[in-house]
C-alpha positions as a Python dict, from the first residue, in 0.01 Angstrom:
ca = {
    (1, 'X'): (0, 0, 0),
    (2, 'X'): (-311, 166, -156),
    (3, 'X'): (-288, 555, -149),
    (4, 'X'): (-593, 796, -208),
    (5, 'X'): (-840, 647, 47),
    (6, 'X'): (-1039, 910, 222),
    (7, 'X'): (-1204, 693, 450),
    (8, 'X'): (-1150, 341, 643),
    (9, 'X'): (-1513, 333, 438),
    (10, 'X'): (-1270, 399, 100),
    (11, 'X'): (-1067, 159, 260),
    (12, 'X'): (-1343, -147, 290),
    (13, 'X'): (-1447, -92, -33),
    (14, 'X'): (-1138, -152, -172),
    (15, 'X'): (-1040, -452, -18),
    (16, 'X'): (-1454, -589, -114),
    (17, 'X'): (-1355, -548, -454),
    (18, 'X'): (-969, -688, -433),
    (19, 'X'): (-1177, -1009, -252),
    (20, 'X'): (-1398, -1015, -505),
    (21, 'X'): (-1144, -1074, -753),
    (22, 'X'): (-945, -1294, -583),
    (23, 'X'): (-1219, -1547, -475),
    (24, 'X'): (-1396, -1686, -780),
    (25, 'X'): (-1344, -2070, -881),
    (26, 'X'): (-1052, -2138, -1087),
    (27, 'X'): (-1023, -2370, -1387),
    (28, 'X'): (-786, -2622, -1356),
    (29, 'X'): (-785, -2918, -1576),
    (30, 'X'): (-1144, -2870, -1626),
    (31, 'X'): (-1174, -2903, -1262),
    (32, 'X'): (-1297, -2615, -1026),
    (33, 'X'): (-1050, -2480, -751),
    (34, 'X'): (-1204, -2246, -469),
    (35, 'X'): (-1013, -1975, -374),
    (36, 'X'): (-1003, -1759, -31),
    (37, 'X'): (-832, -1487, 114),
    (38, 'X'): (-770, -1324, 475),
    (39, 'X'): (-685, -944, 430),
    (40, 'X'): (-596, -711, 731),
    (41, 'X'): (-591, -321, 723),
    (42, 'X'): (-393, -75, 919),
    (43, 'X'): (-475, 328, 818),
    (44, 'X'): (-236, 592, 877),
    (45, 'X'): (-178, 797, 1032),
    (46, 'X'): (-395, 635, 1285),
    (47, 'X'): (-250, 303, 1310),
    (48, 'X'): (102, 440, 1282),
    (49, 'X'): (296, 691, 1072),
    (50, 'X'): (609, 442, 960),
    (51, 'X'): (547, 179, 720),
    (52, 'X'): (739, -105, 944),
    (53, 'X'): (461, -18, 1204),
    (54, 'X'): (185, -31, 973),
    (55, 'X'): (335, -368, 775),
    (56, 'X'): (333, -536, 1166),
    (57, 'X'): (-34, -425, 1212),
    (58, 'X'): (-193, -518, 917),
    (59, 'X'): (-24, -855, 929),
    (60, 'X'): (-143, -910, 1285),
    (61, 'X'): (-479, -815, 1143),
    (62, 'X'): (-468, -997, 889),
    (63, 'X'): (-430, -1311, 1136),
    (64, 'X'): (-700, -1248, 1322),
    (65, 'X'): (-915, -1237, 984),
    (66, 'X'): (-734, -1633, 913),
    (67, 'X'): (-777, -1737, 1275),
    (68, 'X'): (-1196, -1664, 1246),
    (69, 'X'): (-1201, -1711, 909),
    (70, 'X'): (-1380, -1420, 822),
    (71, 'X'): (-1487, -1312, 452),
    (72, 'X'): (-1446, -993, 487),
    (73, 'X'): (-1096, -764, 603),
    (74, 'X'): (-1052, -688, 963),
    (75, 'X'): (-907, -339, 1104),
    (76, 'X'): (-645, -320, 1339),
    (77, 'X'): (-750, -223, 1662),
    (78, 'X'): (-533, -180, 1970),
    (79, 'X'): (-723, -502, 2149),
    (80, 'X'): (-556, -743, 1858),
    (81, 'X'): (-180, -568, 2045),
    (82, 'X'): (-336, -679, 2363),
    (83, 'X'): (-424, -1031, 2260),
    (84, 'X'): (-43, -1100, 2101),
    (85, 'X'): (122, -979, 2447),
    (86, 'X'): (-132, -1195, 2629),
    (87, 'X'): (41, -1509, 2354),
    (88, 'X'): (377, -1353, 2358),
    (89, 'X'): (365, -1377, 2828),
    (90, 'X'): (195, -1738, 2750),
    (91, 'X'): (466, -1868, 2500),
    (92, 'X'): (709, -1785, 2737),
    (93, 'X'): (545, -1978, 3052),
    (94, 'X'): (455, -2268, 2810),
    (95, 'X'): (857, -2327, 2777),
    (96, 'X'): (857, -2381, 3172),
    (97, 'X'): (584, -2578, 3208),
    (98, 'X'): (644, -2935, 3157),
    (99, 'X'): (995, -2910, 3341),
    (100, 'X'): (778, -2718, 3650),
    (101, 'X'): (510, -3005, 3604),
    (102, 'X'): (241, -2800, 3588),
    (103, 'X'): (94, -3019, 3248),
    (104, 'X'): (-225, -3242, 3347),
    (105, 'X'): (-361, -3536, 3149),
    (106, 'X'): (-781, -3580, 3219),
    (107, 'X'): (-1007, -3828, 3028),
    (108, 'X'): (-1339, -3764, 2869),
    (109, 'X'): (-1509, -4086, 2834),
    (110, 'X'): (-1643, -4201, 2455),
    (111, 'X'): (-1941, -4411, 2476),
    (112, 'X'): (-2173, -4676, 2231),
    (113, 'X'): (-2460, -4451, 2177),
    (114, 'X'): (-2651, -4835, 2185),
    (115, 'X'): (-2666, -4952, 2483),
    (116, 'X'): (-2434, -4671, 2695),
    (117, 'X'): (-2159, -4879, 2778),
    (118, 'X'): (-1779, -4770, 2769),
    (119, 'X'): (-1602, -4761, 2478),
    (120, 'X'): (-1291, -4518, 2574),
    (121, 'X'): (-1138, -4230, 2650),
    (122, 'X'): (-997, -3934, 2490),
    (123, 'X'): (-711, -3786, 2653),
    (124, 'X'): (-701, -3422, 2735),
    (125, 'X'): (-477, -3206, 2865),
    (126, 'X'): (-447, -2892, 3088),
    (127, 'X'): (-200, -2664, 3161),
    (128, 'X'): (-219, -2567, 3541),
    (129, 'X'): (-43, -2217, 3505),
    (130, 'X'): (40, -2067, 3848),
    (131, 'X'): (-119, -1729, 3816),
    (132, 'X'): (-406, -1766, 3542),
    (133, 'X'): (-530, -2122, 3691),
    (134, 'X'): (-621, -2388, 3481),
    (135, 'X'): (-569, -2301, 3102),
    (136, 'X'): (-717, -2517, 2819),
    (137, 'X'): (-624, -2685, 2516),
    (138, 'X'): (-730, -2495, 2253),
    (139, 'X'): (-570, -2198, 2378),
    (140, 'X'): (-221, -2297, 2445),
    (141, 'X'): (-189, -2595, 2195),
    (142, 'X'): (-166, -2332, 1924),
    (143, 'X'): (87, -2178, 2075),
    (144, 'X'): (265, -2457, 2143),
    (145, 'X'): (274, -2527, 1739),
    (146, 'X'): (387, -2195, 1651),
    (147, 'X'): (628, -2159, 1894),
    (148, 'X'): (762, -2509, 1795),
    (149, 'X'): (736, -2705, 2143),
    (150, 'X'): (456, -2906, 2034),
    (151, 'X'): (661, -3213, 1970),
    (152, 'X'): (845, -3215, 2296),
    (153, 'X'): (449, -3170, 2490),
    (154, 'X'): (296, -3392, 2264),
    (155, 'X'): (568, -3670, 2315),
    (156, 'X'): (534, -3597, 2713),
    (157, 'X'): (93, -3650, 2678),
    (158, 'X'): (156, -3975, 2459),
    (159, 'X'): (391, -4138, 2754),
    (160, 'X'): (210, -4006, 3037),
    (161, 'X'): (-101, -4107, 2907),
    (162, 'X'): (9, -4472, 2806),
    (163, 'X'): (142, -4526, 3159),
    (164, 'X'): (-142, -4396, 3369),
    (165, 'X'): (-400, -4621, 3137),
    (166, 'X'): (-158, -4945, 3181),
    (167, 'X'): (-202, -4890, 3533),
    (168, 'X'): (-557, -4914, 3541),
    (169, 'X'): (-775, -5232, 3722),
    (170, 'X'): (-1025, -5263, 3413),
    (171, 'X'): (-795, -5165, 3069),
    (172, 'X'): (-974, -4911, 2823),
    (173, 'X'): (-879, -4756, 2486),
    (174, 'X'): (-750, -4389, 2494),
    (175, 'X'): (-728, -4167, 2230),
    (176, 'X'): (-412, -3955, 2159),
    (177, 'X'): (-411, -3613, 1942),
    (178, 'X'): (-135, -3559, 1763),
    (179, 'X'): (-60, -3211, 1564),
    (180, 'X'): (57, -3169, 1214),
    (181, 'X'): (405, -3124, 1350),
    (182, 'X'): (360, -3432, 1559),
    (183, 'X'): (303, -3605, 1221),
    (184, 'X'): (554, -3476, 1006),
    (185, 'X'): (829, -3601, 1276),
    (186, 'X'): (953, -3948, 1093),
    (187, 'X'): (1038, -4069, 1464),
    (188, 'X'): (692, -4062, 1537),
    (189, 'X'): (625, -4424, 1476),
    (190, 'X'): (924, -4511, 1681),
    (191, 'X'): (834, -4258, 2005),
    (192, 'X'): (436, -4437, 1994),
    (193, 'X'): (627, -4797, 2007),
    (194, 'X'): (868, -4691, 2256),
    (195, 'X'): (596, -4536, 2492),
    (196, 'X'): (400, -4847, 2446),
    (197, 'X'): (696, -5100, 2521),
    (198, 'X'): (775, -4845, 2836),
    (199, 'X'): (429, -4865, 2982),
    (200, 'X'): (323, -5219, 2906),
    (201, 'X'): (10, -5059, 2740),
    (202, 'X'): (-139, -5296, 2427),
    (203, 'X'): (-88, -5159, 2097),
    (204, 'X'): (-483, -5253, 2051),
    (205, 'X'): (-532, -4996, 2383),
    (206, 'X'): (-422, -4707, 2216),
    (207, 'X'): (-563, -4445, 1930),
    (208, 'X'): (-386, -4233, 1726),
    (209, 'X'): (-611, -3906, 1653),
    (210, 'X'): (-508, -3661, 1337),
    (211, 'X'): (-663, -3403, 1117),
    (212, 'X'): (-648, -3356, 792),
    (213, 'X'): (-488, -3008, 846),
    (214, 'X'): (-201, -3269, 953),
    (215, 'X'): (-193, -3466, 612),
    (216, 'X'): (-251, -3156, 365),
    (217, 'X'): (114, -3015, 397),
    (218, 'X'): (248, -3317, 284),
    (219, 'X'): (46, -3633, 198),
    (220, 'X'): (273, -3875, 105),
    (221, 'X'): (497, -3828, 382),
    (222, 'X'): (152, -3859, 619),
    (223, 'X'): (43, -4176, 461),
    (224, 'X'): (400, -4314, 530),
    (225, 'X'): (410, -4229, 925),
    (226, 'X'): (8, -4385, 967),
    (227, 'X'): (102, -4696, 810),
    (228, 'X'): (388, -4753, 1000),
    (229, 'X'): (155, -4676, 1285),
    (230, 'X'): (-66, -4914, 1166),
    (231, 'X'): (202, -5153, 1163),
    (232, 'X'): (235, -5098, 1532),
    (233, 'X'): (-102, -5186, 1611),
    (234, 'X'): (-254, -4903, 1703),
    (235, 'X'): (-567, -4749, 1497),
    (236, 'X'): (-634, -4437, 1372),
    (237, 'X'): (-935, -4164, 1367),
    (238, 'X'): (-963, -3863, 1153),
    (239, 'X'): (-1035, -3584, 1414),
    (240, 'X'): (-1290, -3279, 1337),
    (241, 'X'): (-1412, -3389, 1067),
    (242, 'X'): (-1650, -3157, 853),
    (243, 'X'): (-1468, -2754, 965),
    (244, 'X'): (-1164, -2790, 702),
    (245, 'X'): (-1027, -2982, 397),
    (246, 'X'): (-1211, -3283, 451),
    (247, 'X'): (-1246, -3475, 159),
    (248, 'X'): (-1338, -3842, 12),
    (249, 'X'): (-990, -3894, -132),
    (250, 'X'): (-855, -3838, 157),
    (251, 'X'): (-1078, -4103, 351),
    (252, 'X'): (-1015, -4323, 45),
    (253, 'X'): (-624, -4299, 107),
    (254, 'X'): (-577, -4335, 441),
    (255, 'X'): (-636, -4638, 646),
    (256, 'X'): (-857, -4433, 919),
    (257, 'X'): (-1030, -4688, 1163),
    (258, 'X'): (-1268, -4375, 1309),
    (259, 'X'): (-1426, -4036, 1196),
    (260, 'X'): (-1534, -3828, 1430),
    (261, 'X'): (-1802, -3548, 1325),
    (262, 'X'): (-1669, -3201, 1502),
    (263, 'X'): (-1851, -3103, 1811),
    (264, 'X'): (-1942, -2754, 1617),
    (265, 'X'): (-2200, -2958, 1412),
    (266, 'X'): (-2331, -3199, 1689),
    (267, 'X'): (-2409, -2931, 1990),
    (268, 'X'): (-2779, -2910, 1914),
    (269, 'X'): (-2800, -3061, 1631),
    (270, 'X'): (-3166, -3200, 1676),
    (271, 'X'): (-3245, -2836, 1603),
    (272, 'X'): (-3055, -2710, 1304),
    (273, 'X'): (-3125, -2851, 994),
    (274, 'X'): (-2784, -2773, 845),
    (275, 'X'): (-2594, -2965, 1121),
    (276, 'X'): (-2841, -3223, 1027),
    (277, 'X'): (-2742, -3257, 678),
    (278, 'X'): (-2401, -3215, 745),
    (279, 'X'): (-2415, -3535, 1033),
    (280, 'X'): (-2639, -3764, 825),
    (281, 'X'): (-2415, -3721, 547),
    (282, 'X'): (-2097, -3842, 751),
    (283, 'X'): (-2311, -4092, 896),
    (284, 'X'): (-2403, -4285, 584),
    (285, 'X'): (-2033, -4214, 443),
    (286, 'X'): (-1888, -4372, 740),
    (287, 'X'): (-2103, -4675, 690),
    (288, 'X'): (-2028, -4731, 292),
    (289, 'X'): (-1700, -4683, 387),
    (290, 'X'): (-1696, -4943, 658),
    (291, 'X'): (-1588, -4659, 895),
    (292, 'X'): (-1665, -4607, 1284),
    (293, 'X'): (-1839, -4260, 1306),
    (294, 'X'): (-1803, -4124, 1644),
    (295, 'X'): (-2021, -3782, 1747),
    (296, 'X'): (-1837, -3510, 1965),
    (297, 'X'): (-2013, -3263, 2206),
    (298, 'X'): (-2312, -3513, 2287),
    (299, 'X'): (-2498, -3248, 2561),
    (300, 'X'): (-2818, -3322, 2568),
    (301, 'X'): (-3031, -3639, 2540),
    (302, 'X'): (-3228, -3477, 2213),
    (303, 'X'): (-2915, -3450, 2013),
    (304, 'X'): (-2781, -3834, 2115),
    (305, 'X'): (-3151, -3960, 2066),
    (306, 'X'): (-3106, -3798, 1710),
    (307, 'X'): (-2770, -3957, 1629),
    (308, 'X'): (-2954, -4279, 1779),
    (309, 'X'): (-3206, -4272, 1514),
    (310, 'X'): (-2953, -4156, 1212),
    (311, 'X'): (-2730, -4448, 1322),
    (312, 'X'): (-2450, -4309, 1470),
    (313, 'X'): (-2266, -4597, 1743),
    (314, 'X'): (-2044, -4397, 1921),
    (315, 'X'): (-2065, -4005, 2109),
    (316, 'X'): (-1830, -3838, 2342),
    (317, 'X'): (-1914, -3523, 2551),
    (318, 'X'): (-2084, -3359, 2878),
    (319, 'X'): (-2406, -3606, 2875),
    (320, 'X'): (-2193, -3913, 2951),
    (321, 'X'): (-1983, -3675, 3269),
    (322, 'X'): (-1687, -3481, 3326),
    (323, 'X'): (-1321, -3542, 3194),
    (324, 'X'): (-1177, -3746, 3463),
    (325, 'X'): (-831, -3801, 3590),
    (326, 'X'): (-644, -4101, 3548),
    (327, 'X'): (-654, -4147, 3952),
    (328, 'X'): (-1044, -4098, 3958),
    (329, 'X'): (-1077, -4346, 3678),
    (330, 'X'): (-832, -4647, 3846),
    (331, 'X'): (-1093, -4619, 4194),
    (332, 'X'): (-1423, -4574, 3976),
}
């Protein structure tokens, strides 16, 4: 608690100059180690007049700040309330929604940027909630990992997905995401060859797809579970690469068969000479490193003729079509 602010002005300048001494490099063994920080603010007697109330605010402010990643503190407001019911009514219809079957695999197909032709698909899924429609990923995944069901869905998308692409006339690679917690489960090795044995699906058929947000918590224990995956047969792809911890050691450690550069850097890229740096740079890595490098978010014919030219071999995204569903792909 800080006492003898005037102003939510007061207030920001406080918490500029509590960043600014939190933030700069540390020495550590002669090496540098960069330091951030997510701050939230609640003011009384605005915000509340007890300090539980005011503890709960802040912190929920403080999570938005860590969910953006913004520099600089964020202020309660009553719309940040309004979000967490909105997660709070979703958590609770997440529980219900495998056992009501209202969980949907599609495929988004990944292509060889040189000559077009198929290379796979990545499997997505959708949550078709009765009332708000069709609800994406990104939005209930993370609530699926803090609410701890993600290992019960993500076991679900792994079979499902193995069975509808053993079914198929013409066989095809998928790709699988699997969360940190997914990753941290020891059984995981054992639940990918089980699915596999149950569906008939070749270990060479299927691809395991992590991020290094997955490996950071616990390294060892993450290089354990992807060589035993390895073992299986099936290969692996770092996921998103380029919006967190990604690092050479880590490409240097793990037996990753695939990067693939984060859609944030490839939408457009042709035009921003950042993203540009940032792709090329993945590019050549991938190829010293005798790594695929895949492209995400490939919308536009510019942006693919780029990666063309840089040498990327492989894109995924809205140019090549629409995710499809496993029935749509079996009559194509």
């Amino acid at each position: 608690f800080k006492r003898d602010i005037g102003s939510r002005e007061d207030a920001y300048a406080f918490t500029e100059r509590l960043r600014q001494a939190i933030v700069p490099d540390i020495d550590w063994n002669g090496n540098p180690l960069g330091v951030g920080c997510s701050m939230g603010v609640s003011v009384y007697p605005d915000d509340g007049t007890k300090v539980t109330d005011l503890m709960v605010k802040a912190d929920l402010a403080m999570y938005r700040a860590k969910r953006d990643r913004l520099e600089e503190a964020v202020f309660y407001d009553g719309s940040i309330d309004e979000e967490n019911r909105d997660k709070s009514a979703l958590s609770i219809d997440l529980r219900k929604a495998l056992e009501n079957g209202q969980l949907e695999l599609v495929y988004q197909r990944q292509n060889s940027i040189a000559d077009g032709s198929l290379i796979g698909y990545e499997v997505l899924s959708r949550w078709r909630h009765p009332e708000r429609g069709y609800v994406t990923p990104d939005v209930f995944i993370p609530i699926a990992e803090r609410d701890g069901v993600i290992n019960e869905i993500g076991e679900w998308v792994l079979r499902k997905a193995c069975a509808e692409a053993a079914s198929w006339p013409t066989p095809a690679k998928i790709a699988v995401n699997v969360a940190a917690r997914q990753l941290a489960n020891s059984n995981l090795p054992e639940i990918v060859s089980s699915a596999l044995a149950q569906s008939g699906l070749p270990s060479e058929l299927l691809e395991i797809e992590i991020t290094e947000s997955g490996i950071i918590a616990d390294a060892r224990q993450a290089l354990k579970i992807v060589r035993e995956l390895k073992r299986i047969g099936v290969s692996i792809a770092m996921d998103d690469f380029g919006t967190g911890y990604s690092s050479l050691s880590t490409l240097q450690s793990f037996p990753f068969d695939k990067i693939k550069i984060d859609k944030a850097f490839v939408l457009d890229v042709s035009k921003s000479s950042q993203s540009q740096a940032i792709v090329k740079s993945t590019i050549v890595l991938g190829n010293a490193l005798q790594i695929a490098v895949m492209a995400e978010g490939v919308e536009n014919e510019d942006d693919l003729e780029f990666l063309r030219r840089e040498g990327c071999t492989q894109a995924q995204g809205f140019l090549f079509g629409q995710p499809m569903s496993a029935a749509e792909i079996a009559s194509a």
